mmCIF file of C-alpha atoms in Angstrom:
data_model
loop_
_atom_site.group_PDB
_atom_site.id
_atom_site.type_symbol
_atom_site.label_atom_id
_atom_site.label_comp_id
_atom_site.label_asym_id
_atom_site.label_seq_id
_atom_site.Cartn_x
_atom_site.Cartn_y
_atom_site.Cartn_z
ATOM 1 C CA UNK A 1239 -8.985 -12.949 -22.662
ATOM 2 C CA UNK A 1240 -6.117 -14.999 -21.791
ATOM 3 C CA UNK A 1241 -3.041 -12.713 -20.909
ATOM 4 C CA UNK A 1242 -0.539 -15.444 -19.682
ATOM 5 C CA UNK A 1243 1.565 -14.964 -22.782
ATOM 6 C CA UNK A 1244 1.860 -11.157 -22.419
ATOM 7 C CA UNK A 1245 2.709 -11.842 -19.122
ATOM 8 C CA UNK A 1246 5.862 -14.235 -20.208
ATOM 9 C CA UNK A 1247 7.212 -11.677 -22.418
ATOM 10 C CA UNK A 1248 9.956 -9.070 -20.585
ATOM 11 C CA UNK A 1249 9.065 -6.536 -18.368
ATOM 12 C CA UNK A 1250 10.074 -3.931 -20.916
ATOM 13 C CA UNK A 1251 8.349 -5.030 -23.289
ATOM 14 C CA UNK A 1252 4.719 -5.671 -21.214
ATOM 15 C CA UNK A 1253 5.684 -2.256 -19.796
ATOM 16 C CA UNK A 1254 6.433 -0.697 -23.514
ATOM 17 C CA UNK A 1255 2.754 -2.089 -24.577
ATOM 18 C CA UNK A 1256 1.324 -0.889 -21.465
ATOM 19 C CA UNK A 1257 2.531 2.812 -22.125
ATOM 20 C CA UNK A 1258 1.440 2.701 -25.483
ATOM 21 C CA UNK A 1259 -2.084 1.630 -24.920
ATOM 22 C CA UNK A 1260 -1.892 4.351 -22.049
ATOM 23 C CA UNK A 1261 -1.047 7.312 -24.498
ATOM 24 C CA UNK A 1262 -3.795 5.716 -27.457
ATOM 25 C CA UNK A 1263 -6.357 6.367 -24.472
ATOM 26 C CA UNK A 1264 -4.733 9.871 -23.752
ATOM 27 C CA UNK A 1265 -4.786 11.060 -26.981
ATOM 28 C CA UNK A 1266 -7.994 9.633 -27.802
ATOM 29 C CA UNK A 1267 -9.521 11.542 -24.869
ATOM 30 C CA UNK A 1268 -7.516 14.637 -26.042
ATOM 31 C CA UNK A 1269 -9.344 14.526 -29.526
ATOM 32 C CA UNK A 1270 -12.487 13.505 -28.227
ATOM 33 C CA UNK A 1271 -12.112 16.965 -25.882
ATOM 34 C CA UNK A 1272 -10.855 19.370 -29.168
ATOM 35 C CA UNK A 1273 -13.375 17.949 -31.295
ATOM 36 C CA UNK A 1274 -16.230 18.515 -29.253
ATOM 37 C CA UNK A 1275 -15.504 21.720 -27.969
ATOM 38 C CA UNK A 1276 -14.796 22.871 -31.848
ATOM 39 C CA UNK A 1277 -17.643 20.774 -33.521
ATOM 40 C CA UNK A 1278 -15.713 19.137 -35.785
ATOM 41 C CA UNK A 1279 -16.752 15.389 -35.647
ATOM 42 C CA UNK A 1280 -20.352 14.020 -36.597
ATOM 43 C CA UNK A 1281 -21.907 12.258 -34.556
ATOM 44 C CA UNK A 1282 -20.961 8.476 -35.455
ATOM 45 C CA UNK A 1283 -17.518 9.824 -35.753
ATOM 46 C CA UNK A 1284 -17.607 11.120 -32.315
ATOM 47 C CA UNK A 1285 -19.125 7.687 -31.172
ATOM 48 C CA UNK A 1286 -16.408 5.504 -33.334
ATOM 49 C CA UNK A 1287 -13.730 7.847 -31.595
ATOM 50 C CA UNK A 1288 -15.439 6.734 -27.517
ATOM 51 C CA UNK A 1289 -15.266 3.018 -28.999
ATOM 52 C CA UNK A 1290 -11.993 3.220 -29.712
ATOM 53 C CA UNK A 1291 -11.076 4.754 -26.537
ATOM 54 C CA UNK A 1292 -12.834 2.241 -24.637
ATOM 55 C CA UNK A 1293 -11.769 -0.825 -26.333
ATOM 56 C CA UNK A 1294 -8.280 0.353 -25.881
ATOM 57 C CA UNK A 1295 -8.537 1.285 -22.093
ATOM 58 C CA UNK A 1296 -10.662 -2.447 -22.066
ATOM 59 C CA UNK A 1297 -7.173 -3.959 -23.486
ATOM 60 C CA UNK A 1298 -5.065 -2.124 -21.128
ATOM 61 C CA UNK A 1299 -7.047 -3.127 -17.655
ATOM 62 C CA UNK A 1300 -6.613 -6.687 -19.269
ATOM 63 C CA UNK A 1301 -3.173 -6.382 -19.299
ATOM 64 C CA UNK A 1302 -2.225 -4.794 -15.936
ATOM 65 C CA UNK A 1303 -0.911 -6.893 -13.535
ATOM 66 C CA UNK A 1304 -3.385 -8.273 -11.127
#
């Protein structure tokens, strides 16, 4: 993926997307932690919930300055 234009936008703004993508991960891992220990997801539900985690940390690493 080609991340030259996030890098031209402002610092705030890279940093702004970089936080967010940081707390999706957070409380994606959070959920993933409740739901397990309570049982509450099915199965594909609990695998839907590790892809979306990992897509989203995938996007952040992208994004990080080198």
């Amino acid at each position: 993926m080609d991340t030259t234009s996030f890098q031209r936008l402002p610092q705030s703004i890279q940093q702004m997307v970089l936080d967010g993508l940081d707390n999706e991960v957070q409380a994606g891992l959070e959920r993933l932690d409740n739901a397990k220990k309570d049982g509450t997801l099915a199965p594909e539900q609990t695998a839907a919930l590790e892809g979306d985690i990992r897509r989203a940390a995938e996007l952040r690493n992208r994004f990080s300055p080198a």
